[in-house]
PDB file of C-alpha atoms and ligand atoms in Angstrom:
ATOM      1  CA  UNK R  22      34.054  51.016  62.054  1.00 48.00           C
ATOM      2  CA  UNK R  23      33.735  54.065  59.559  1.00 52.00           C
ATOM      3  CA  UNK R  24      32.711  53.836  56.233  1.00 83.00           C
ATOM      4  CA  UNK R  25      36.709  54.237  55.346  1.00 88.00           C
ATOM      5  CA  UNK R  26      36.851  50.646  56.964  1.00 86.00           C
ATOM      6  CA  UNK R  27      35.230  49.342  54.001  1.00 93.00           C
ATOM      7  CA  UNK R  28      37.389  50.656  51.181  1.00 97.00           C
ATOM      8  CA  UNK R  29      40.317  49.543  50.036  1.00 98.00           C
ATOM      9  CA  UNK R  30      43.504  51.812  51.016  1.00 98.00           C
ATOM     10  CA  UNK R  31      45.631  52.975  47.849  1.00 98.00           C
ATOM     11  CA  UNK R  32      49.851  51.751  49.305  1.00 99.00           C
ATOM     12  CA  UNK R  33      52.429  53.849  47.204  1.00 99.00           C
ATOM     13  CA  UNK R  34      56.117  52.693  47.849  1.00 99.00           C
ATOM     14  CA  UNK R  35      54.423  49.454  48.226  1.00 99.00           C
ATOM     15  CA  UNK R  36      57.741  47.930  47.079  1.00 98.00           C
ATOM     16  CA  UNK R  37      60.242  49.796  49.506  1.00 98.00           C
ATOM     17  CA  UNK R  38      60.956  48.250  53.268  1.00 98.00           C
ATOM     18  CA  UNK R  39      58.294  50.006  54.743  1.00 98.00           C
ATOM     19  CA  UNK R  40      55.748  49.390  51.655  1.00 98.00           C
ATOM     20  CA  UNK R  41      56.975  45.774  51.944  1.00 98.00           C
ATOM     21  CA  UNK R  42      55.910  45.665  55.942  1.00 98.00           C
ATOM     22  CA  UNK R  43      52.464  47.150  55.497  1.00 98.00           C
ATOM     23  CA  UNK R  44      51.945  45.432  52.215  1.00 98.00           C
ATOM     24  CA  UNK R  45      51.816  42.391  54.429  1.00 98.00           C
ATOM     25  CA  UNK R  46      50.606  43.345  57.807  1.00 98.00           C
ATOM     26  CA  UNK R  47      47.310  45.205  56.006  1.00 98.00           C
ATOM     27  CA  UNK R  48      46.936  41.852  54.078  1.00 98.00           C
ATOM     28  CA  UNK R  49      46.936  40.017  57.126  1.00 97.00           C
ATOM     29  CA  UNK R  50      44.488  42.099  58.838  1.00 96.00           C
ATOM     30  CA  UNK R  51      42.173  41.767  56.160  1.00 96.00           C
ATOM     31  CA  UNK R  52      42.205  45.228  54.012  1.00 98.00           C
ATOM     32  CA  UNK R  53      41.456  45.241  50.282  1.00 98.00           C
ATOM     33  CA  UNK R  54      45.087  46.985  49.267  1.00 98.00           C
ATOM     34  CA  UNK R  55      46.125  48.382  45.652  1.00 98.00           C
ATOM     35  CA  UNK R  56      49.523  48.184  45.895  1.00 99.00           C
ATOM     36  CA  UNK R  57      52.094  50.720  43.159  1.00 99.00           C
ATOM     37  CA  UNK R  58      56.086  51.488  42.936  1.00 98.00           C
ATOM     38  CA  UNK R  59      58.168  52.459  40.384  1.00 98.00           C
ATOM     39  CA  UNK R  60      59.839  49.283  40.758  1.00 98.00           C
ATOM     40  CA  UNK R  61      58.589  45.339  40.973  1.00 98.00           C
ATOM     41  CA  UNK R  62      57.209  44.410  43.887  1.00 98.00           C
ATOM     42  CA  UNK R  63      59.514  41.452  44.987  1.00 98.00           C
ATOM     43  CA  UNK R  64      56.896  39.525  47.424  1.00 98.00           C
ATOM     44  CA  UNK R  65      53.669  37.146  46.296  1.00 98.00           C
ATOM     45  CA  UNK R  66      51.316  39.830  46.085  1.00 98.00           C
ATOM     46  CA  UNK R  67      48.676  38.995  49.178  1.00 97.00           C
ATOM     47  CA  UNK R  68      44.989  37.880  48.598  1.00 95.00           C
ATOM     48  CA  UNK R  69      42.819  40.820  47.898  1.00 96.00           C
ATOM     49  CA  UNK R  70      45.721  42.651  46.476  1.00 98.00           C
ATOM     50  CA  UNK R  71      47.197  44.034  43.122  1.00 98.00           C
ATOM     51  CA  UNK R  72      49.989  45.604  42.213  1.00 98.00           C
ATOM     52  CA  UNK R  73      50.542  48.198  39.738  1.00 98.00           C
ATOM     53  CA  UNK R  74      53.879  49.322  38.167  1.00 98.00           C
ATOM     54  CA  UNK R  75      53.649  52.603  38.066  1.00 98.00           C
ATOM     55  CA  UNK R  76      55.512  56.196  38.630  1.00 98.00           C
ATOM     56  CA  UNK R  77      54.396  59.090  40.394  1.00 98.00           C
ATOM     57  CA  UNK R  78      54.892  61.323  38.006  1.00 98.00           C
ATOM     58  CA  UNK R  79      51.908  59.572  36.079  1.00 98.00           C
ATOM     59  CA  UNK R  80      49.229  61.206  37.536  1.00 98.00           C
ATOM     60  CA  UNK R  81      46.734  59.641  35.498  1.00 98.00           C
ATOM     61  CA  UNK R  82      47.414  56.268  36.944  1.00 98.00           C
ATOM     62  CA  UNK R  83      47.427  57.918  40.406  1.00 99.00           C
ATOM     63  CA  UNK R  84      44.056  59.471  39.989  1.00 98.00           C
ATOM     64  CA  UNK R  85      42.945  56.050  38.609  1.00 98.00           C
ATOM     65  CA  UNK R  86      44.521  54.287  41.357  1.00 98.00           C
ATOM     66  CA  UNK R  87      43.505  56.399  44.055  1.00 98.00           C
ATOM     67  CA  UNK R  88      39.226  56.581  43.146  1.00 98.00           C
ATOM     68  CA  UNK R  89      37.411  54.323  44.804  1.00 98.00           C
ATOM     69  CA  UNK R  90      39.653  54.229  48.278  1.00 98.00           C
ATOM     70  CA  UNK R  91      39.279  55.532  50.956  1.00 98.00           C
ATOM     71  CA  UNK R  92      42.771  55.974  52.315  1.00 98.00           C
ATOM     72  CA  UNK R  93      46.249  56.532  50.168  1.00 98.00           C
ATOM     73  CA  UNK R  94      49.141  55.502  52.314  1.00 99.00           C
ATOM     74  CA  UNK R  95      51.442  57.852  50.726  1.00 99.00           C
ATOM     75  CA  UNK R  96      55.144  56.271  51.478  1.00 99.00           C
ATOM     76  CA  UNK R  97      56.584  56.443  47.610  1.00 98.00           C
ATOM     77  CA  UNK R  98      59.340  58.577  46.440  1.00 98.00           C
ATOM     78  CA  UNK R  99      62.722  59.150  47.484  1.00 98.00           C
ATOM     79  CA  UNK R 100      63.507  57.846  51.441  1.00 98.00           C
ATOM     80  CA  UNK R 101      66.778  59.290  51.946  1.00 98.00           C
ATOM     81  CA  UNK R 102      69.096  62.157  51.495  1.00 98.00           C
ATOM     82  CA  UNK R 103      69.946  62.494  47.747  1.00 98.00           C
ATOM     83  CA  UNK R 104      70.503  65.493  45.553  1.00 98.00           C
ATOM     84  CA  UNK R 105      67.662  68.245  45.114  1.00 98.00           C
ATOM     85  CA  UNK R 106      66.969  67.356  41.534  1.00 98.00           C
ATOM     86  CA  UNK R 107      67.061  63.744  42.490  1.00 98.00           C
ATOM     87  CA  UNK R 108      64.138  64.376  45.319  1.00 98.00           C
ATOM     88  CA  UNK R 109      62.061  66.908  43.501  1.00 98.00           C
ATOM     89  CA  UNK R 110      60.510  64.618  40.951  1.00 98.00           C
ATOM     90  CA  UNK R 111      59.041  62.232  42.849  1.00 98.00           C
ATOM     91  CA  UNK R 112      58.916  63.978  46.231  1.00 98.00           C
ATOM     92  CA  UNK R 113      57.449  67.471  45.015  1.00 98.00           C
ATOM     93  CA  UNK R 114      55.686  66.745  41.835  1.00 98.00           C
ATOM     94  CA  UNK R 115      54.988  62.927  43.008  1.00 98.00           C
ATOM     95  CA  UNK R 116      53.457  64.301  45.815  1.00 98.00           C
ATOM     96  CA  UNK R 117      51.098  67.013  44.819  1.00 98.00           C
ATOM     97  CA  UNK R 118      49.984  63.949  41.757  1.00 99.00           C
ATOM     98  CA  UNK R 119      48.900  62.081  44.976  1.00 99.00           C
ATOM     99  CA  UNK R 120      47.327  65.055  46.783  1.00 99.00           C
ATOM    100  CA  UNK R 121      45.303  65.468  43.911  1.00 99.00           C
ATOM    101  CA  UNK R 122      44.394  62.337  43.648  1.00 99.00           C
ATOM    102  CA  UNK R 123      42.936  62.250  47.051  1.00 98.00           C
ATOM    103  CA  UNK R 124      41.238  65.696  46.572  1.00 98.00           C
ATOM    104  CA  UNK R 125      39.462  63.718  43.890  1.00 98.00           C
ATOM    105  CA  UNK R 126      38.699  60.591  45.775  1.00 98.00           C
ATOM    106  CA  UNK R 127      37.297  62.343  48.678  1.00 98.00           C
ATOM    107  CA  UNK R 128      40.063  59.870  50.315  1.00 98.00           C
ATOM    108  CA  UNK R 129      42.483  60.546  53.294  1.00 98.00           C
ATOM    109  CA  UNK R 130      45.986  60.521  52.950  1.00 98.00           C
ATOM    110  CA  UNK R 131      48.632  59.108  55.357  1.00 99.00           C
ATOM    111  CA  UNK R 132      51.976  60.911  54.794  1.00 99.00           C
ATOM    112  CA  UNK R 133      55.280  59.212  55.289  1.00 99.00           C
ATOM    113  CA  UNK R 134      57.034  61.820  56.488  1.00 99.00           C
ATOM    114  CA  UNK R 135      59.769  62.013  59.050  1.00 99.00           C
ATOM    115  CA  UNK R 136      62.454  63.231  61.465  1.00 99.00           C
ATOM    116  CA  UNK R 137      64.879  64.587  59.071  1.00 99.00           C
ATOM    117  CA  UNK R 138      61.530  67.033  58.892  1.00 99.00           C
ATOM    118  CA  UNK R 139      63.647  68.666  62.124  1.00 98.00           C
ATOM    119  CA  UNK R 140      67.013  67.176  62.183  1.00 98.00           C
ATOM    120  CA  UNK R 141      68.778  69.968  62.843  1.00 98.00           C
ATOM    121  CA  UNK R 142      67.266  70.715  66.672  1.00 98.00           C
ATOM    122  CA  UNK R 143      69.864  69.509  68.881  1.00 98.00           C
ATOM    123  CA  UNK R 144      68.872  66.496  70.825  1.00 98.00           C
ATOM    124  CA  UNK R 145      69.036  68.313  74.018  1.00 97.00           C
ATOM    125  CA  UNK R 146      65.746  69.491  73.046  1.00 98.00           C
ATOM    126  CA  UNK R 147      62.348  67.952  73.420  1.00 98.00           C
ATOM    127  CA  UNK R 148      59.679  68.818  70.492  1.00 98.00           C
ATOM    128  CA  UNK R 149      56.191  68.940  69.986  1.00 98.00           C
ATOM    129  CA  UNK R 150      54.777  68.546  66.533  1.00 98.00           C
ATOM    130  CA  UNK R 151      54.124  72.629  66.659  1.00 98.00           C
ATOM    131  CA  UNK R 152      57.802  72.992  66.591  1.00 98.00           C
ATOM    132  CA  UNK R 153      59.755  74.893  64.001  1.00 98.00           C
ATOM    133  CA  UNK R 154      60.757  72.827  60.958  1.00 98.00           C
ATOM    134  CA  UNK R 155      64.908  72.434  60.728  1.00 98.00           C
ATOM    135  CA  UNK R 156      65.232  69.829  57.791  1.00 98.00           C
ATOM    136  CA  UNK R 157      68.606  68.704  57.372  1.00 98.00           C
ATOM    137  CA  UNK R 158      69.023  67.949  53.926  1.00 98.00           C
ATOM    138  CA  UNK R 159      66.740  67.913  50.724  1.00 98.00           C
ATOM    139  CA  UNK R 160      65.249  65.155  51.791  1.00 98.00           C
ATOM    140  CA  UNK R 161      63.596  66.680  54.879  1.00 98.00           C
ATOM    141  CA  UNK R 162      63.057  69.830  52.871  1.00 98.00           C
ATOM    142  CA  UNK R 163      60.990  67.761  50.894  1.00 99.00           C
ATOM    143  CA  UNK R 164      59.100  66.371  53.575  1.00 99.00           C
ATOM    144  CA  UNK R 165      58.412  69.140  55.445  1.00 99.00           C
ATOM    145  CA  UNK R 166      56.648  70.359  51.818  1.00 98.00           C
ATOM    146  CA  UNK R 167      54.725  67.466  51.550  1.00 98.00           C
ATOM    147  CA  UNK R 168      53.658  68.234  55.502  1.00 98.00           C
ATOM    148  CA  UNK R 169      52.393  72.021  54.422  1.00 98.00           C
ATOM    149  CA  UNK R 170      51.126  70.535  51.553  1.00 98.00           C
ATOM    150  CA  UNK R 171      48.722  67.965  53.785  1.00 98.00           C
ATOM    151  CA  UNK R 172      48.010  71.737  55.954  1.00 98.00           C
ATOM    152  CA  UNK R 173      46.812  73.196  52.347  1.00 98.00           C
ATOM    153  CA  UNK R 174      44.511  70.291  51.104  1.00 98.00           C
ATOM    154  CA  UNK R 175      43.028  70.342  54.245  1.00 98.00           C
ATOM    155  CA  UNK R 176      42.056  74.239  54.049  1.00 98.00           C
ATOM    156  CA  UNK R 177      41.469  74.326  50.547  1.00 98.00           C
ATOM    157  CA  UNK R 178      39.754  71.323  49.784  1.00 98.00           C
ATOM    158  CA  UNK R 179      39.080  69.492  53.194  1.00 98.00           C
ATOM    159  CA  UNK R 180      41.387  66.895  52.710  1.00 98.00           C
ATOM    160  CA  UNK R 181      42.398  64.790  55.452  1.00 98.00           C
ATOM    161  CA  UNK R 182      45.778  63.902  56.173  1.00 98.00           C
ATOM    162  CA  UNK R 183      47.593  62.691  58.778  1.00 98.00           C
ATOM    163  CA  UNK R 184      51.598  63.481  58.637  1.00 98.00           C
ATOM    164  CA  UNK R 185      53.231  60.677  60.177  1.00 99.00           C
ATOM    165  CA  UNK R 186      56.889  62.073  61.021  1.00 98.00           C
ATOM    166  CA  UNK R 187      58.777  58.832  60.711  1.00 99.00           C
ATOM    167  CA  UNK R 188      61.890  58.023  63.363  1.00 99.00           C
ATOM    168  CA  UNK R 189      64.188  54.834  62.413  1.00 99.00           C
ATOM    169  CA  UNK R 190      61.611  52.030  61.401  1.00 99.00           C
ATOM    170  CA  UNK R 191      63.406  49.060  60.988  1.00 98.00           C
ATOM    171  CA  UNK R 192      63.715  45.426  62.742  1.00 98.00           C
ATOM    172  CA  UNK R 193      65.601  46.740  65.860  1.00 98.00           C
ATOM    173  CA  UNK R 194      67.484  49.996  66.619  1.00 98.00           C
ATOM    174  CA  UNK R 195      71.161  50.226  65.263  1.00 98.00           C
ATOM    175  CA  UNK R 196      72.951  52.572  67.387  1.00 98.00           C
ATOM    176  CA  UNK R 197      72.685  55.006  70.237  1.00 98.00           C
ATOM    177  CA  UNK R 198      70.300  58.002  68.497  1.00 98.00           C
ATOM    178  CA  UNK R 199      67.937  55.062  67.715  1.00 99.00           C
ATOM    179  CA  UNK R 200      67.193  54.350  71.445  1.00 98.00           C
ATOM    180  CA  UNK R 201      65.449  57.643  71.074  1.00 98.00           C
ATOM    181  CA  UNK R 202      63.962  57.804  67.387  1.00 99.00           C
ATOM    182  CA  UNK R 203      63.332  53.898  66.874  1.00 99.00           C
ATOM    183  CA  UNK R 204      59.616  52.581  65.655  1.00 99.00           C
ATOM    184  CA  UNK R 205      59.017  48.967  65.843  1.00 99.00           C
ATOM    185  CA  UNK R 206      57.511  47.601  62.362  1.00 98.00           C
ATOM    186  CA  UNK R 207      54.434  46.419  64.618  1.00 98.00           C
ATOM    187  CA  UNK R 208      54.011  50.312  66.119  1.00 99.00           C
ATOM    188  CA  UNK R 209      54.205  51.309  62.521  1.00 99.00           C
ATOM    189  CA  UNK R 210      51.697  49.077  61.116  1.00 98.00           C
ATOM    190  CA  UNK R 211      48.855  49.936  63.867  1.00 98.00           C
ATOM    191  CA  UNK R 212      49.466  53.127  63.903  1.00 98.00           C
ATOM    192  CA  UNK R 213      48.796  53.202  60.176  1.00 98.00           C
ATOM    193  CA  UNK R 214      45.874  50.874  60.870  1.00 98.00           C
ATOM    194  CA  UNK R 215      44.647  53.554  63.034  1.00 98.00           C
ATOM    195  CA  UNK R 216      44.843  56.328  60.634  1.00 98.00           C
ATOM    196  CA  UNK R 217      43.267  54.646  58.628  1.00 98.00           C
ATOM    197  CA  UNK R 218      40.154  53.418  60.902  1.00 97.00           C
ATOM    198  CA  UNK R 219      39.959  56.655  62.911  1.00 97.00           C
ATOM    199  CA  UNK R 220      36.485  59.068  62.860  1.00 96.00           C
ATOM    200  CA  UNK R 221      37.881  62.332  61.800  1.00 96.00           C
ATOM    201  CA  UNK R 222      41.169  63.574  61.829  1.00 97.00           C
ATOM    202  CA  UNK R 223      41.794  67.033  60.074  1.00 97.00           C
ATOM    203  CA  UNK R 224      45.536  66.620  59.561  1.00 97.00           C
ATOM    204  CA  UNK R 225      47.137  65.567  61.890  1.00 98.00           C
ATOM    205  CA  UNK R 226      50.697  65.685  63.260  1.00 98.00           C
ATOM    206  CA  UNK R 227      52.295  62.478  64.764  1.00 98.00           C
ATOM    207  CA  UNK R 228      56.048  61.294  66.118  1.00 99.00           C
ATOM    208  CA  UNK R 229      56.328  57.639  64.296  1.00 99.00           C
ATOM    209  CA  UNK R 230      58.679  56.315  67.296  1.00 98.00           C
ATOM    210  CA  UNK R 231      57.394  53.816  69.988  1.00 99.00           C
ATOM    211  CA  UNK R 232      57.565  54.031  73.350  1.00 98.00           C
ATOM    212  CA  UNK R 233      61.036  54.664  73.774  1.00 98.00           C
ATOM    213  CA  UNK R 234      61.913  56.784  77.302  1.00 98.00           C
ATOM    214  CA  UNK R 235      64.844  58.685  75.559  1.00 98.00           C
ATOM    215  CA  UNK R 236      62.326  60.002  73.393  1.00 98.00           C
ATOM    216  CA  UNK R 237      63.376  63.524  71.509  1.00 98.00           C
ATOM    217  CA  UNK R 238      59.999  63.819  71.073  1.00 98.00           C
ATOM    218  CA  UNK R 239      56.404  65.203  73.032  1.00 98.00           C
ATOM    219  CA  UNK R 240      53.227  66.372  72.386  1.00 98.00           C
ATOM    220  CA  UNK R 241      51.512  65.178  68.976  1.00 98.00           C
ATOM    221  CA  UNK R 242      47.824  64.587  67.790  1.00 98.00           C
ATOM    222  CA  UNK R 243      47.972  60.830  68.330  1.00 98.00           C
ATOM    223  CA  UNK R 244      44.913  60.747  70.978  1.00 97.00           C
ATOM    224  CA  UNK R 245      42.693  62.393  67.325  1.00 97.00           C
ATOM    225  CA  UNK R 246      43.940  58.819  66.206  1.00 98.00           C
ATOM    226  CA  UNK R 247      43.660  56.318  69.216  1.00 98.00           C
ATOM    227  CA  UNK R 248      47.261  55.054  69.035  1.00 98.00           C
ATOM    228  CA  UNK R 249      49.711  54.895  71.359  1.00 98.00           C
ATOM    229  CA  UNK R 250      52.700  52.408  70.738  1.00 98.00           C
ATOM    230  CA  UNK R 251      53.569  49.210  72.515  1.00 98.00           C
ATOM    231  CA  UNK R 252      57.051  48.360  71.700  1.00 99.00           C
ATOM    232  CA  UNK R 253      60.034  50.252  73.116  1.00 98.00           C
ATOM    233  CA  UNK R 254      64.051  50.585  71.997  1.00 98.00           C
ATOM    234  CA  UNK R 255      64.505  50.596  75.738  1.00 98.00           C
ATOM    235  CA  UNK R 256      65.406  47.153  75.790  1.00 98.00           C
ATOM    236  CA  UNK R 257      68.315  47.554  73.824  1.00 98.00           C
ATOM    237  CA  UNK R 258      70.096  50.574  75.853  1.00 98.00           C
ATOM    238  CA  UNK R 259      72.729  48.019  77.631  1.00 98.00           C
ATOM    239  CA  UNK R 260      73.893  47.392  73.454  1.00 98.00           C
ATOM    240  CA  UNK R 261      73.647  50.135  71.832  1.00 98.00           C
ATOM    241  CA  UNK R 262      74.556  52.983  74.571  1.00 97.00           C
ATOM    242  CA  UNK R 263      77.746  53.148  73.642  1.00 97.00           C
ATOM    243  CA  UNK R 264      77.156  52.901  69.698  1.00 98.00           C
ATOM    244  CA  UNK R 265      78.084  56.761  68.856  1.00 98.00           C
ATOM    245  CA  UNK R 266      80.329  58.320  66.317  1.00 98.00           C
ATOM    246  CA  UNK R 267      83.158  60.648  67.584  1.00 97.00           C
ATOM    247  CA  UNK R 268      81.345  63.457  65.300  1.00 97.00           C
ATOM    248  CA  UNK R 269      79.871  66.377  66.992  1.00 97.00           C
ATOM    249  CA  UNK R 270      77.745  67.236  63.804  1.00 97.00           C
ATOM    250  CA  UNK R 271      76.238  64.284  64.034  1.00 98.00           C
ATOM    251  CA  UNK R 272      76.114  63.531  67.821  1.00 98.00           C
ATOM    252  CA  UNK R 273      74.667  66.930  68.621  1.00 97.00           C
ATOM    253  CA  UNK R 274      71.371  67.121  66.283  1.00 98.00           C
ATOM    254  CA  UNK R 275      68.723  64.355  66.016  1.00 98.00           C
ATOM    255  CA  UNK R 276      68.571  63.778  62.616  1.00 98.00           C
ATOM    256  CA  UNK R 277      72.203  62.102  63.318  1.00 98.00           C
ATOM    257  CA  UNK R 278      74.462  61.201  59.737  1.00 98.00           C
ATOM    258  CA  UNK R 279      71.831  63.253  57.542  1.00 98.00           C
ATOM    259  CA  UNK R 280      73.139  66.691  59.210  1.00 98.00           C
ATOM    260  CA  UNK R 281      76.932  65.561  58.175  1.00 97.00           C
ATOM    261  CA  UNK R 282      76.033  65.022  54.459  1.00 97.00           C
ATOM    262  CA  UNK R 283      77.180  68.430  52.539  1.00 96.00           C
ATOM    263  CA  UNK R 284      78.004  70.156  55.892  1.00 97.00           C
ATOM    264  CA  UNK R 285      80.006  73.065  55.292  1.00 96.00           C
ATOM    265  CA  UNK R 286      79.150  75.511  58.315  1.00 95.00           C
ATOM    266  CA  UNK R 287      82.078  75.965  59.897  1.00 88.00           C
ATOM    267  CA  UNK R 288      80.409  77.526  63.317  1.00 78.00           C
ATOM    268  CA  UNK R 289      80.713  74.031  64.748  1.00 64.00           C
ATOM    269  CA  UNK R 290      80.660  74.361  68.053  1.00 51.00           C
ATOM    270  CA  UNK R 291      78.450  77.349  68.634  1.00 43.00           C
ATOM    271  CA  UNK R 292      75.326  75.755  70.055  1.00 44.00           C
ATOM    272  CA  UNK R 293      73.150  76.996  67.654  1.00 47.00           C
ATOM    273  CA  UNK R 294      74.075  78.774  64.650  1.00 43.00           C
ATOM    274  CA  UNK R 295      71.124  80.692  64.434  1.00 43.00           C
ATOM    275  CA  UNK R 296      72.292  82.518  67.667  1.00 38.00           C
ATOM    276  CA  UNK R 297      75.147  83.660  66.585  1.00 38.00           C
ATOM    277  CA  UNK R 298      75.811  87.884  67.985  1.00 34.00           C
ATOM    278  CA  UNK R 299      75.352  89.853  64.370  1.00 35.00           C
ATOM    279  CA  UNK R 300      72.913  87.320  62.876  1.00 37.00           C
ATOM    280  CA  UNK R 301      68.987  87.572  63.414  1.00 31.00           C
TER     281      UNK R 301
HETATM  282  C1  15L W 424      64.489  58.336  57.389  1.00 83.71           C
HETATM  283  O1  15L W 424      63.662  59.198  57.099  1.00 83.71           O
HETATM  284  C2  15L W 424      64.995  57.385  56.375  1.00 83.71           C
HETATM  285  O2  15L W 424      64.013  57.020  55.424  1.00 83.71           O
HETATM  286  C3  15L W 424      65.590  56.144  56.994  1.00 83.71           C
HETATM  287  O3  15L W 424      66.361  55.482  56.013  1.00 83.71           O
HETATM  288  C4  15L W 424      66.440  56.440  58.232  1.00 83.71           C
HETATM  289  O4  15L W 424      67.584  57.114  57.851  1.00 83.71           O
HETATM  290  C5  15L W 424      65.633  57.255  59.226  1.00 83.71           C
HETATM  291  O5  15L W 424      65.066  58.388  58.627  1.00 83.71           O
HETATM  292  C6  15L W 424      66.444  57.704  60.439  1.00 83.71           C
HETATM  293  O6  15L W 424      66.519  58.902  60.704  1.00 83.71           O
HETATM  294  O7  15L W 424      66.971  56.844  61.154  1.00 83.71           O
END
């Protein structure tokens, strides 16, 4: 046990699905948790908890929040695709109030980010976290800042982060691309245990998914970490196999639906756009 162990962890988002999860399974496992949203938290707050209503724009609060922890589990802001000037409050300003924050607690930060980080490598591919970023919407844009952001406080200020790219957390896969990108809420919540509880880290880079074997995903820094996942989509190929859409867009890239929103490039088709003769 580190020092860390001893501090309470900082939970922003602590009212979303996967704030709601961790909110619970930290509880349980005995952590000290200050928990803020911008909106109610809808759950009995746990013993050795409190809530605080808050934005992220208020970086006041955040700085308040934040000293005295030793981890901020940073999974507030915007979780899916919406318009840029939707996403850049919270998930550009938001984040930097945060990153701040932890520059000023001397605390680590645990990044929510995720696979729409990459979304448009086709899923014929298999990536390590050094991979090129391909974000497939402002979302991922957004995420992908907030990952170079963790890469800067780290430099500048030796802040630790670790950058937790995020498949399809939710009670069981849904469809096909999930039997590939799917994170139990269990894998989730001891993997975050373990960033949390781990000797140093730097920032690190890892694939939120569990132990699924159509992984679209390889090498990442989870050994810095000591997690590996026990749960698996696998289970649920017979199901879901044939759960697919009869779009190409979406079929051929891993961040699935999120490539289709706005999509307007009509070299559909083409394996990779980027390839195209005439273009560099
Ligand atoms: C995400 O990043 C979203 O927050 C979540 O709602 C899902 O869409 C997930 O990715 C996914 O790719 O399945």
């Amino acid at each position: 046990m580190t020092d860390r162990a001893m501090l309470p962890i900082l939970l922003t988002g602590a009212s979303g699905a996967l704030g709601r999860v961790l909110a619970r399974t930290l509880a349980e496992a005995g952590w000290t948790l200050r928990l803020t949203d911008i909106a109610p938290f809808p759950d009995p707050v746990p013993a050795h908890a409190a809530f605080t209503q808050a934005d992220l724009a208020d970086a006041g609060t955040m700085a308040g929040l934040a000293e005295g922890t030793g981890t901020i589990l940073h999974f507030g802001g915007v979780s899916v695709e919406r318009p840029f000037h939707e996403v850049l409050g919270p998930n550009i300003i938001g984040l930097y109030n945060i990153y701040e924050a932890a520059r000023l607690a001397r605390a680590r930060v645990v990044f929510a980010s995720s696979n729409h980080t990459i979304g448009f490598h086709p899923r014929s591919e298999r990536l390590d976290v050094g991979c090129a970023f391909r974000p497939d919407g402002y979302y991922g844009l957004s995420k992908a800042y907030g990952e170079l952001m963790g890469s800067l406080y780290w430099d500048k200020h030796g802040v630790e982060s670790v950058q937790v790219r995020i498949g399809s957390c939710l009670p069981a896969p849904k469809d096909a691309r999930m039997l590939s990108t799917y994170l139990s809420y269990d894998d989730l919540s001891r993997l975050v245990v373990r960033c949390a509880l781990a000797g140093e880290v730097g920032t690190a880079v890892v694939w939120g998914a569990s132990a699924n074997a159509r992984s679209f995903w390889g090498v990442d820094d989870r050994a810095r970490l000591g997690w590996s996942p026990q749960d698996s989509a696998d289970g649920f190929a017979p199901a879901l196999d044939g759960v697919v859409t009869d779009d190409p867009v979406v079929e051929r890239h891993q961040g699935g639906a999120y490539c289709r929103i706005e999509y307007t490039n009509r070299s559909l088709g083409v394996p990779d756009a980027r390839h195209r003769p005439g273009r560099t």
